[in-house]
PDB file of C-alpha atoms and ligand atoms in Angstrom:
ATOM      1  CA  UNK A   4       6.328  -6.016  -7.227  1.00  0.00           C
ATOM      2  CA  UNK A   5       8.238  -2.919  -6.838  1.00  0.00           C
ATOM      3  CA  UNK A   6      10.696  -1.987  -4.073  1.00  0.00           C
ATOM      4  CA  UNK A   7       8.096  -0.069  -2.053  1.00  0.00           C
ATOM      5  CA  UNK A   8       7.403  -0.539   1.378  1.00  0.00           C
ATOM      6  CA  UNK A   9       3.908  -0.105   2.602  1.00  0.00           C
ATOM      7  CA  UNK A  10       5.271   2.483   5.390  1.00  0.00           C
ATOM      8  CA  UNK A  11       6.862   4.456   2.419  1.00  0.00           C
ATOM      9  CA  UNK A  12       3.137   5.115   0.698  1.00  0.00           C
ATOM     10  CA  UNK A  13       1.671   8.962   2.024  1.00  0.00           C
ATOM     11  CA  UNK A  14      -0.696   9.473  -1.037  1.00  0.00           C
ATOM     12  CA  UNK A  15      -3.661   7.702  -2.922  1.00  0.00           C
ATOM     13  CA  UNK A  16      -4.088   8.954  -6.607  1.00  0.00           C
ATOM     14  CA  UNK A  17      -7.393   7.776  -7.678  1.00  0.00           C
ATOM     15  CA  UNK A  18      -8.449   7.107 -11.606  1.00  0.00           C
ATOM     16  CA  UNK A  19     -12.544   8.267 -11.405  1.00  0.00           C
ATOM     17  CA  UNK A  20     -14.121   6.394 -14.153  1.00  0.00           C
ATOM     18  CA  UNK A  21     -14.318   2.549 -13.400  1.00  0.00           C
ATOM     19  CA  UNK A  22     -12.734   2.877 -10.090  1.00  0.00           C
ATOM     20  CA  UNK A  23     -15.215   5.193  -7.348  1.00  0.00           C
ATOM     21  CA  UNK A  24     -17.942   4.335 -10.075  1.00  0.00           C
ATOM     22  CA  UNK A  25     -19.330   2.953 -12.898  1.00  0.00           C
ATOM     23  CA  UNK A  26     -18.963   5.122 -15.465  1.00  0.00           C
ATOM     24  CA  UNK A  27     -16.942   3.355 -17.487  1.00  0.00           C
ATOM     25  CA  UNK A  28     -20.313   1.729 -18.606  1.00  0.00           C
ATOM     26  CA  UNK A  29     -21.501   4.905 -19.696  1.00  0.00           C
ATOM     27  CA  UNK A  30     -17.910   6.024 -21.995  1.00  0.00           C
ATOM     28  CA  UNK A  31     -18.733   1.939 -23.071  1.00  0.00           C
ATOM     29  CA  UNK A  32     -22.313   2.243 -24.120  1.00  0.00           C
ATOM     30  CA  UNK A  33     -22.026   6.118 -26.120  1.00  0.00           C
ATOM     31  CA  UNK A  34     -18.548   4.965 -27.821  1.00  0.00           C
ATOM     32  CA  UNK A  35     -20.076   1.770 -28.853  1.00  0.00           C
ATOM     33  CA  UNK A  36     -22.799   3.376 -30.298  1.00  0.00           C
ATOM     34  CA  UNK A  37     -20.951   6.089 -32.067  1.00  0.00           C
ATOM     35  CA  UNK A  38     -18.676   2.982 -33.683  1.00  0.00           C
ATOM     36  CA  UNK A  39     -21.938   1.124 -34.974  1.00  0.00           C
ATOM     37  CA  UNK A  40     -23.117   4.417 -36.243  1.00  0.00           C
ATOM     38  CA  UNK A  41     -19.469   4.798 -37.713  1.00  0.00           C
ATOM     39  CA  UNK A  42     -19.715   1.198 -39.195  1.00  0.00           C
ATOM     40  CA  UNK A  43     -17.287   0.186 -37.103  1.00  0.00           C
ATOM     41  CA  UNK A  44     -16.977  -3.612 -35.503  1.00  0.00           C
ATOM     42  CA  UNK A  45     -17.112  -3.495 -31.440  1.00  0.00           C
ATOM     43  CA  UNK A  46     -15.607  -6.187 -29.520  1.00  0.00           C
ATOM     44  CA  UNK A  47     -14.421  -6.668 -25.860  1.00  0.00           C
ATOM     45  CA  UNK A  48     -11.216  -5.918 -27.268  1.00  0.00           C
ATOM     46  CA  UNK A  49     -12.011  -2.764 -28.158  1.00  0.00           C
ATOM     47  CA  UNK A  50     -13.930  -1.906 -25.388  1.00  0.00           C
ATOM     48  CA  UNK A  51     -10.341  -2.733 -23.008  1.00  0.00           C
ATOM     49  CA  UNK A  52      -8.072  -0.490 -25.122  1.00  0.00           C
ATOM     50  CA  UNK A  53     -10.425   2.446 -24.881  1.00  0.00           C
ATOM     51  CA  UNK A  54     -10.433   2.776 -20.989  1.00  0.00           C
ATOM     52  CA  UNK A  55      -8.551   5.331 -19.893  1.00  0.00           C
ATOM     53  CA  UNK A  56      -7.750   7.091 -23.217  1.00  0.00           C
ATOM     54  CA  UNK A  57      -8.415  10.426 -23.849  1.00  0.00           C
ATOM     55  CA  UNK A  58     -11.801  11.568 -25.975  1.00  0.00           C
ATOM     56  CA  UNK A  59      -9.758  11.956 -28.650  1.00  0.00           C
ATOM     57  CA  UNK A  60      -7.667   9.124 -28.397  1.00  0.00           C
ATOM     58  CA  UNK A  61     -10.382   7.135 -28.065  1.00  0.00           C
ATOM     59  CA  UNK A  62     -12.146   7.851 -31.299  1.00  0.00           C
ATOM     60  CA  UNK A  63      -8.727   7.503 -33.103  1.00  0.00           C
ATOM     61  CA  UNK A  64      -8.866   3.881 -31.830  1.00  0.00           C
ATOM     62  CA  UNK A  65     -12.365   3.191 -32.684  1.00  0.00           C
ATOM     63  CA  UNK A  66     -11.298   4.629 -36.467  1.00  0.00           C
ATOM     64  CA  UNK A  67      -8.380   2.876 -36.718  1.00  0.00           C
ATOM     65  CA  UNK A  68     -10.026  -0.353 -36.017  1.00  0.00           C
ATOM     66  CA  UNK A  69     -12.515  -0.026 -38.271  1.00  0.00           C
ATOM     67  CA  UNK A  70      -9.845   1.357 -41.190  1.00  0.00           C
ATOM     68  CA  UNK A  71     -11.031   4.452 -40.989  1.00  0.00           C
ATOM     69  CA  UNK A  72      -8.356   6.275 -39.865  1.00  0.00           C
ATOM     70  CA  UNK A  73      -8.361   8.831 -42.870  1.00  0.00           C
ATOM     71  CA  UNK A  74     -11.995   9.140 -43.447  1.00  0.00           C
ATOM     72  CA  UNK A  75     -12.714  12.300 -41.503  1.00  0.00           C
ATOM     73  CA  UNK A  76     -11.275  15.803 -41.176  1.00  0.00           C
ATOM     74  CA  UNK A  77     -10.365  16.960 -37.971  1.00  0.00           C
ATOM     75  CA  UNK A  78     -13.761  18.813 -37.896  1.00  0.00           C
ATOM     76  CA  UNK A  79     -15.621  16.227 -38.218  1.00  0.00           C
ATOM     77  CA  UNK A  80     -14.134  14.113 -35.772  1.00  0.00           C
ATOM     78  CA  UNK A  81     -14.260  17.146 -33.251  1.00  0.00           C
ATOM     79  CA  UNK A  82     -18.034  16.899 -34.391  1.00  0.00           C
ATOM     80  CA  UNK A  83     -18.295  13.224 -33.570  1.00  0.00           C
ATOM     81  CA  UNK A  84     -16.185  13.292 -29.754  1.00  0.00           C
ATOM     82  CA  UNK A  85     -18.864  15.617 -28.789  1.00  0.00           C
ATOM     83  CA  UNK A  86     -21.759  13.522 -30.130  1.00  0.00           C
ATOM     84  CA  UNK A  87     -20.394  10.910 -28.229  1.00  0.00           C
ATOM     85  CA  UNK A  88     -19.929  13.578 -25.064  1.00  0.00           C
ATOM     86  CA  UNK A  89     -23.098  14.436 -25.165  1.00  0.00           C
ATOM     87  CA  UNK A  90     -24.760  11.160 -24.890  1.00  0.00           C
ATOM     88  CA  UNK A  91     -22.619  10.724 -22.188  1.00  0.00           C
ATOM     89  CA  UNK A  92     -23.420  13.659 -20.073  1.00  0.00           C
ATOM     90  CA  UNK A  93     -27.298  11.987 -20.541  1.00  0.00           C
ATOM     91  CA  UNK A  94     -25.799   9.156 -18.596  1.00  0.00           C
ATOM     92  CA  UNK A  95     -24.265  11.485 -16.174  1.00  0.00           C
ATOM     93  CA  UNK A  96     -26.948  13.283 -15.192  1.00  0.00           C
ATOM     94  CA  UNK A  97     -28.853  10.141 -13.981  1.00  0.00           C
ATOM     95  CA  UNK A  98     -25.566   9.608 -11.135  1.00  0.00           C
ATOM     96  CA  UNK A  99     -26.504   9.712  -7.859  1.00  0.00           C
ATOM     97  CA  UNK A 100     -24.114   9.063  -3.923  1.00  0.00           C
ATOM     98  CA  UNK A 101     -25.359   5.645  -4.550  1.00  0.00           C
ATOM     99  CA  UNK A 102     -23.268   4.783  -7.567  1.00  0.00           C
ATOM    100  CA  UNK A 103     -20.283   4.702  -5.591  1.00  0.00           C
ATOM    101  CA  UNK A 104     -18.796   1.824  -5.981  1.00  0.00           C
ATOM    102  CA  UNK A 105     -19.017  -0.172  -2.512  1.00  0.00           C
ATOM    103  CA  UNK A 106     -16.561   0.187   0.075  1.00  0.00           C
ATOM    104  CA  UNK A 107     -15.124   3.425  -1.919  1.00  0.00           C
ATOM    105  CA  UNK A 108     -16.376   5.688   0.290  1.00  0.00           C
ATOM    106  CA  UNK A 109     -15.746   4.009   3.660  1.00  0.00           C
ATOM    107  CA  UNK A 110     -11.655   3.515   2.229  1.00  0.00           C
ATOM    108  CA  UNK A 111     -11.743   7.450   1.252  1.00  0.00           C
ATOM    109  CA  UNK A 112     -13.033   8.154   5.150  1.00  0.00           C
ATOM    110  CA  UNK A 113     -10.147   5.106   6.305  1.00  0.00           C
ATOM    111  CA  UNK A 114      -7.597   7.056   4.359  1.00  0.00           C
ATOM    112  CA  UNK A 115      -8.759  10.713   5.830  1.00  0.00           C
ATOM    113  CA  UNK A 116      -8.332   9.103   9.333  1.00  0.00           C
ATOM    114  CA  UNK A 117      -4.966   7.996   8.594  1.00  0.00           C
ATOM    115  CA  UNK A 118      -3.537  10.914   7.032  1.00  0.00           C
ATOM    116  CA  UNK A 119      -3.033   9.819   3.564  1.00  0.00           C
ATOM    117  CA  UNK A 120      -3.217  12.211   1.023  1.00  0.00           C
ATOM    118  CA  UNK A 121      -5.162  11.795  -2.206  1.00  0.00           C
ATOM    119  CA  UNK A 122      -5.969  13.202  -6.111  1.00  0.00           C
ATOM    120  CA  UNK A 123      -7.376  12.261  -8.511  1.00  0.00           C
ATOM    121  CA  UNK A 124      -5.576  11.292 -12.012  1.00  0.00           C
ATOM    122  CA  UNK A 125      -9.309  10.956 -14.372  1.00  0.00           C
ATOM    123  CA  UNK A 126      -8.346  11.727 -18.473  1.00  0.00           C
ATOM    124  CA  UNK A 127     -11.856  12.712 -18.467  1.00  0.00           C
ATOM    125  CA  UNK A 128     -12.596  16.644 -18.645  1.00  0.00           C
ATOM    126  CA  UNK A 129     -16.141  15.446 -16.567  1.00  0.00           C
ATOM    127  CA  UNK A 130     -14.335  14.326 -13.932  1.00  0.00           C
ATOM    128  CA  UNK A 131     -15.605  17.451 -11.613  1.00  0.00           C
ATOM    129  CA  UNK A 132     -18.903  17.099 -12.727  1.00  0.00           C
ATOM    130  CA  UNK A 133     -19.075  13.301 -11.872  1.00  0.00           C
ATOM    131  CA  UNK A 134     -17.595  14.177  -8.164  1.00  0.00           C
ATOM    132  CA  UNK A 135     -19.945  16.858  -7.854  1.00  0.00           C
ATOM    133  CA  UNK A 136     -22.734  14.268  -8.865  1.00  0.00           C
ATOM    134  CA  UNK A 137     -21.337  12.002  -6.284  1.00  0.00           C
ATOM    135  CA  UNK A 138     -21.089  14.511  -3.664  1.00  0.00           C
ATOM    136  CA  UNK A 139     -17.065  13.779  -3.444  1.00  0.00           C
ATOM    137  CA  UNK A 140     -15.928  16.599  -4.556  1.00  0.00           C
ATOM    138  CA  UNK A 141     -14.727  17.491  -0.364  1.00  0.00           C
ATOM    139  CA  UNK A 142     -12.747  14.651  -0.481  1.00  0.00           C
ATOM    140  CA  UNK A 143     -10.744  15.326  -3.910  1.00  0.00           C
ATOM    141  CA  UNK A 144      -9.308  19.180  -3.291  1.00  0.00           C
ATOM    142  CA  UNK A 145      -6.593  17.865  -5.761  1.00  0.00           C
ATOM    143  CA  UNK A 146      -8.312  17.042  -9.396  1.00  0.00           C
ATOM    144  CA  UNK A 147      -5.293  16.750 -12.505  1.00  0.00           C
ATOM    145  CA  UNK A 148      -7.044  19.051 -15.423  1.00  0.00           C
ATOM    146  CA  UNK A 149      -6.299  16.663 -18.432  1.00  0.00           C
ATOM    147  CA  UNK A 150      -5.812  19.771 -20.424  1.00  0.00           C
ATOM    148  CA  UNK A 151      -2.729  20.413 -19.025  1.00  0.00           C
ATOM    149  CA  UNK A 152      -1.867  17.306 -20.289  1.00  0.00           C
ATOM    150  CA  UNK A 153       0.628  16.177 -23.151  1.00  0.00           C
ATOM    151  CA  UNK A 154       0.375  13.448 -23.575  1.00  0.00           C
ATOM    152  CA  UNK A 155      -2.645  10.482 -22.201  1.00  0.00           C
ATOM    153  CA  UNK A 156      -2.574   7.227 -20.726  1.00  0.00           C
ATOM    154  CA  UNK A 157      -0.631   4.645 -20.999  1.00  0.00           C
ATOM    155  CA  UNK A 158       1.730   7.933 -20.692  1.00  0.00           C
ATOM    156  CA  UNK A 159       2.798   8.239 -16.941  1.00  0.00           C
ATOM    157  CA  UNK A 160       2.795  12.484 -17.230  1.00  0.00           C
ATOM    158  CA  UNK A 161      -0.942  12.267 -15.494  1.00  0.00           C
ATOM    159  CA  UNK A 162       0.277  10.114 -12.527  1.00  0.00           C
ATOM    160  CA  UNK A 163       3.467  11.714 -12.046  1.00  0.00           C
ATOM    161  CA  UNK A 164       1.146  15.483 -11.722  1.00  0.00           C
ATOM    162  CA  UNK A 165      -1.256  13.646  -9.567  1.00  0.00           C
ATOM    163  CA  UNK A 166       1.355  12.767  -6.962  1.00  0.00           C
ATOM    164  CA  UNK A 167       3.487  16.279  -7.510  1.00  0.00           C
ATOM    165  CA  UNK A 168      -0.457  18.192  -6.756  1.00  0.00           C
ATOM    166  CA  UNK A 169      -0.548  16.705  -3.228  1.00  0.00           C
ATOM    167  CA  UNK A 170       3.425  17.083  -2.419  1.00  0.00           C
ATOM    168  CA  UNK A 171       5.043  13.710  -3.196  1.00  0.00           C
ATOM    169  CA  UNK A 172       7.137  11.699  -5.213  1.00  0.00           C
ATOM    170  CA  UNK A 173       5.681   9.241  -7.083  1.00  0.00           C
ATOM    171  CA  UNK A 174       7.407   6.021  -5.216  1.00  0.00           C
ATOM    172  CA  UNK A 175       5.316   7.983  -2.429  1.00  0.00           C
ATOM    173  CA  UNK A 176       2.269   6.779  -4.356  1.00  0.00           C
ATOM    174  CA  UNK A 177       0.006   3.995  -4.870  1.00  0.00           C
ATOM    175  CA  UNK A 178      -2.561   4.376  -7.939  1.00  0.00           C
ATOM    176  CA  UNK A 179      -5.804   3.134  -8.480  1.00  0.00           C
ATOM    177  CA  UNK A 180      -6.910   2.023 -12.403  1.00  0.00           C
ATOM    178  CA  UNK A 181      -9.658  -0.129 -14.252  1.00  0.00           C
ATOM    179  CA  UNK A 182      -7.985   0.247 -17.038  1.00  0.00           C
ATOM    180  CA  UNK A 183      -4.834  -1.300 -18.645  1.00  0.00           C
ATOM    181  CA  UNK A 184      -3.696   1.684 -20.372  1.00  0.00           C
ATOM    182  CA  UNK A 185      -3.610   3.161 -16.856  1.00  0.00           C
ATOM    183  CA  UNK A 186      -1.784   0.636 -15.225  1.00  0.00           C
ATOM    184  CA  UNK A 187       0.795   1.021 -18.167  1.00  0.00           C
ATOM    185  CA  UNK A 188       0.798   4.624 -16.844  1.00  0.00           C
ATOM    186  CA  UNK A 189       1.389   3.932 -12.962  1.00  0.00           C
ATOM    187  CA  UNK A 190       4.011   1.482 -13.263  1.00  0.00           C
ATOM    188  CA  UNK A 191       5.682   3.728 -15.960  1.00  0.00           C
ATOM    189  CA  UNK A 192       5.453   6.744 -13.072  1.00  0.00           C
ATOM    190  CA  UNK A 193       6.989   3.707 -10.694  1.00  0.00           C
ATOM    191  CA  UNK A 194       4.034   4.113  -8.083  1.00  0.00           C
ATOM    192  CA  UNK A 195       2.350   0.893  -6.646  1.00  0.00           C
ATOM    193  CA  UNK A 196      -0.395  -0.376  -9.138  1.00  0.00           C
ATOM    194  CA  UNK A 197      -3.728  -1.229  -7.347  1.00  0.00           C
ATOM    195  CA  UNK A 198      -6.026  -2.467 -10.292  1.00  0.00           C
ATOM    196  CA  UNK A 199      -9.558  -2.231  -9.766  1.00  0.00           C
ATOM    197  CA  UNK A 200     -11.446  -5.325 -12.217  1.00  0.00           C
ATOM    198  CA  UNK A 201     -10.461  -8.657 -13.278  1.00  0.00           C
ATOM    199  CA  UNK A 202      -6.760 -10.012 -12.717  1.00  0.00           C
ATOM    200  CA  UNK A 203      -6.817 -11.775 -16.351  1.00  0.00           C
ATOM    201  CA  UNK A 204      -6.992  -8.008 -17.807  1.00  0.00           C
ATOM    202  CA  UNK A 205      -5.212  -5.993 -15.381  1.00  0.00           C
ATOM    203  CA  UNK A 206      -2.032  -8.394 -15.718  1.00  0.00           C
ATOM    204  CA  UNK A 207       0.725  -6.008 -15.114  1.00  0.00           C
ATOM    205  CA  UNK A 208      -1.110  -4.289 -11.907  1.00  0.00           C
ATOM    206  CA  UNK A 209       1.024  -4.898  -8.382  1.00  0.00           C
ATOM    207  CA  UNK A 210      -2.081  -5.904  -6.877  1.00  0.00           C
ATOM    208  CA  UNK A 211      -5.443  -6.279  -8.281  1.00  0.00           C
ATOM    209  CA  UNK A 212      -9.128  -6.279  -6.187  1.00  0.00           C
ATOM    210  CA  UNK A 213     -12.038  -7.755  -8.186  1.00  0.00           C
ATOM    211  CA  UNK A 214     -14.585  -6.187  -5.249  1.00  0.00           C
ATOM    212  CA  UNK A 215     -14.430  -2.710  -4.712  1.00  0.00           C
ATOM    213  CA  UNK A 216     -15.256  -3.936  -0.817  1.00  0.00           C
ATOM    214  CA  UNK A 217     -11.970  -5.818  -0.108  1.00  0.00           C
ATOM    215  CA  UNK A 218      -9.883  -2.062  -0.977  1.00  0.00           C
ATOM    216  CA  UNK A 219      -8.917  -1.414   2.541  1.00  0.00           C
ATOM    217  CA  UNK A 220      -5.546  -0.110   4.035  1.00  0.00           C
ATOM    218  CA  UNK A 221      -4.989  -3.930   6.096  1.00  0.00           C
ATOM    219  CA  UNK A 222      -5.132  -5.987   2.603  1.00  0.00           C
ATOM    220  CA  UNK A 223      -3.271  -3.503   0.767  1.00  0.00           C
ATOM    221  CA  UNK A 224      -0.538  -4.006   3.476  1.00  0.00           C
ATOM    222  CA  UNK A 225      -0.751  -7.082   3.240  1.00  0.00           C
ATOM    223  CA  UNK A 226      -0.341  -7.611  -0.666  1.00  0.00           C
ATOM    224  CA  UNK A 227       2.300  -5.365  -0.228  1.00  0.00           C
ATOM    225  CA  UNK A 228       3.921  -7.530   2.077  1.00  0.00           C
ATOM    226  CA  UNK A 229       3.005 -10.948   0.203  1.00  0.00           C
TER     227      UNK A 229
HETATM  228  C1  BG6 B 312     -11.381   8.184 -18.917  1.00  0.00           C
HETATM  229  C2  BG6 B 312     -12.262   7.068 -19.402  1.00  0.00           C
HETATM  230  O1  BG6 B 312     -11.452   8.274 -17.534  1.00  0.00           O
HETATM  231  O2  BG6 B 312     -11.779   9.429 -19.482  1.00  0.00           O
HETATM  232  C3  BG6 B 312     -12.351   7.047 -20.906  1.00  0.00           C
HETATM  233  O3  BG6 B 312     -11.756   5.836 -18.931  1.00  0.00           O
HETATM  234  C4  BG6 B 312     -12.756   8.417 -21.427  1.00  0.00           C
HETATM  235  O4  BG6 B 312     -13.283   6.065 -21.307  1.00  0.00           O
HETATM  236  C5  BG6 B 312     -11.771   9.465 -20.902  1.00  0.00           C
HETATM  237  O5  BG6 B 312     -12.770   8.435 -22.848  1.00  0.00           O
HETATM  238  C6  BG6 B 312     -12.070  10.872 -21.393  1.00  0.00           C
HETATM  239  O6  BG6 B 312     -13.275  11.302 -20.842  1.00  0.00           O
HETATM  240  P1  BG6 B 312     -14.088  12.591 -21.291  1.00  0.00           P
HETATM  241  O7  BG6 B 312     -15.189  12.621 -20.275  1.00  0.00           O
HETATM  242  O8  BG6 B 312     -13.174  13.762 -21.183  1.00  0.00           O
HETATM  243  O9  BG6 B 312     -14.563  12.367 -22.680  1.00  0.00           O
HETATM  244 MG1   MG B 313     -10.916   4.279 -15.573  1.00  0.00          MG
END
């Protein structure tokens, strides 16, 4: 656990996919089916390292674990990231207020009434379209564009941005991830690591809450104070 006192923390930065809803499942189910279409092995594994990565990123994994690394021109694999994107944005359009994840929205309301500020640190360039979906987009004024971006998760550069958007330092921070990469990415950026999944994958998170439900300002506290 860091230094970081719970009375220090003024801002929320939010990952989007796997954390205020599941679409994670979605990235899952359209990569997955681009890599058996590539010939390429999927495994839980796999399916792990790819959260939070970058489009791009992510089909570099999928090609380097299949061996495949050198198979297709840059073309071509700008041809195959928006296959994939546009089986996703199939999924997307089927989103509704009722895919928030439960609790989310009752902890965005707690953290309005309390002053905390918030943004949103999402790799994905659908990230508006999935708030908009959501009817969030009020609550997230501050959005990171990930093509201002140099480099992706497990880089901290997104975090650190996310934090300087809404006016703080980082240590100001606590940030919320499904994804290891991410977590890599928040403790890099040294703000308080709230993982959002299970705590035998999410090993290096400060704190980690299997039920979207139990994310409230008291148990955060009090992890913070454990
Ligand atoms: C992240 C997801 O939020 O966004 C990844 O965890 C995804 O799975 C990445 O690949 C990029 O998303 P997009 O929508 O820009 O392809
Ligand atoms: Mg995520």
């Amino acid at each position: 656990m860091k230094m970081t006192k719970f009375a220090d923390i003024k801002g929320f930065v939010f990952d989007l996919d796997g954390v205020i809803t599941d679409t994670a499942q979605f990235h899952t189910k359209a990569w997955s089916k681009l890599a058996d279409q590539l010939g390429v092995q999927w495994s839980t594994e796999l399916q792990n390292g790819l959260k939070g990565l970058s489009r791009m990123d992510s089909l570099e994994l999928i090609l380097k674990t299949g061996n495949k690394e050198n198979d297709y021109s840059q073309a071509e694999k700008e041809k195959l990231a928006t296959q994939k994107n546009n089986l996703y944005l199939q999924f997307v359009q089927t989103i509704t207020p009722a895919d928030i994840f439960p609790g989310i929205k009752e902890f965005l309301d707690e953290l309005n009434q309390h002053g905390y500020l918030m943004s949103i640190a999402s790799a994905s360039k659908n990230a508006p379209t999935v708030l908009d979906k959501l009817e969030l987009t009020d609550y997230f004024e501050h959005v990171v564009d990930p093509k201002t971006l140099k480099r992706g998760k497990p880089d901290p550069e997104i975090f650190i941005k996310a934090a300087e958007i809404i006016g703080l330092k980082p240590e100001q921070c606590i940030g919320l991830e499904d994804a290891t990469a991410g977590i890599a990415g928040i403790n890099a950026a040294n703000e308080v690591s709230l993982g959002v999944g299970s705590p035998d994958v999410l090993t290096e998170a400060d704190m980690v809450f299997e039920d979207t439900n139990k994310i409230t300002l008291a148990n955060i506290e009090a992890n913070m104070n454990k």
